[in-house]
């Protein structure tokens, strides 16, 4: 039975997709069978892994078409890709009874086959994200250590609280972790302290450094361990994975 994580933050560009790819790759390297679900119409996760010629995407799954067969990316790592069609899915899904539970239903048929399912959410709190939070056991929140990303956090925790009370009573904030972190920047250090006050133990000690290799790897369709396994970004995502396992989040 798998554990399902929604990688979510409605602020754009905070590292959701980068974290989904590279946490997924770290879990796969540790022998865990991992399924990545690209729930963003931007399809950045799909593109980051160099997946092309998509016949069936998550869109068809959500709108009652064919069931996707996850694509094997590498040993232990699979993906259900996204496509631009997904931008229409929210409108089509909104008329369905039980519209918040559609992804949960889709994943219930796949749960037995994977150790972990990681859902890359879009930068919004719309119906796609609500579906992810309804299907998930835990939310993992990547956060850039700057002022504006911090401002949106109360809204996110509010939505998570509402979904927990109305749709998914076992939903939990698994962790918050800082991304694109540069310890030389005073602002980054100050924000880290604020986040610690707000989230306490939920804030991971592991911080994902600002590391150019993490931005380069998607251009060749690779995760960071295949691109450069000894760079700082790879070491950080491996540490993040270890800390999640140690904290029994993963
Ligand atoms: N630790 C990092 N160091 C350097 N660049 C990074 C790092 N993490 C992410 N990036 C780059 O920052 C940009 C935004 O990252 P990413 O796409 O993962 O964010 P996102 O939250 O998924 O964005 P969106 O909200 O648009 O889905 C990308 O170009 C990515 O390559
Ligand atoms: Mg993204």
Short mmCIF file of N, CA, C and O in Angstrom, two decimals, residues 3 242-250:
data_model
loop_
_atom_site.label_atom_id
_atom_site.label_comp_id
_atom_site.label_asym_id
_atom_site.label_seq_id
_atom_site.Cartn_x
_atom_site.Cartn_y
_atom_site.Cartn_z
N UNK A 3 2.14 5.28 0.12
CA UNK A 3 1.90 6.54 0.82
C UNK A 3 1.81 7.62 -0.25
O UNK A 3 2.65 7.68 -1.16
N UNK A 242 16.27 11.16 3.21
CA UNK A 242 16.66 10.47 4.45
C UNK A 242 15.93 11.06 5.65
O UNK A 242 15.48 10.33 6.54
N UNK A 243 15.83 12.40 5.69
CA UNK A 243 15.17 13.03 6.85
C UNK A 243 13.68 12.67 6.89
O UNK A 243 13.12 12.41 7.96
N UNK A 244 13.04 12.63 5.72
CA UNK A 244 11.61 12.25 5.69
C UNK A 244 11.41 10.82 6.19
O UNK A 244 10.46 10.53 6.91
N UNK A 245 12.34 9.95 5.81
CA UNK A 245 12.23 8.56 6.25
C UNK A 245 12.48 8.48 7.77
O UNK A 245 11.74 7.83 8.50
N UNK A 246 13.50 9.22 8.23
CA UNK A 246 13.84 9.23 9.66
C UNK A 246 12.68 9.76 10.51
O UNK A 246 12.37 9.25 11.58
N UNK A 247 12.01 10.81 9.98
CA UNK A 247 10.88 11.41 10.71
C UNK A 247 9.59 10.60 10.57
O UNK A 247 8.53 11.00 11.04
N UNK A 248 9.72 9.50 9.81
CA UNK A 248 8.55 8.64 9.52
C UNK A 248 7.45 9.37 8.75
O UNK A 248 6.27 9.00 8.82
N UNK A 249 7.83 10.45 8.06
CA UNK A 249 6.89 11.08 7.13
C UNK A 249 6.78 10.19 5.90
O UNK A 249 5.71 9.89 5.40
N UNK A 250 7.96 9.72 5.42
CA UNK A 250 7.98 8.79 4.26
C UNK A 250 8.18 7.37 4.77
O UNK A 250 8.61 7.15 5.88
#
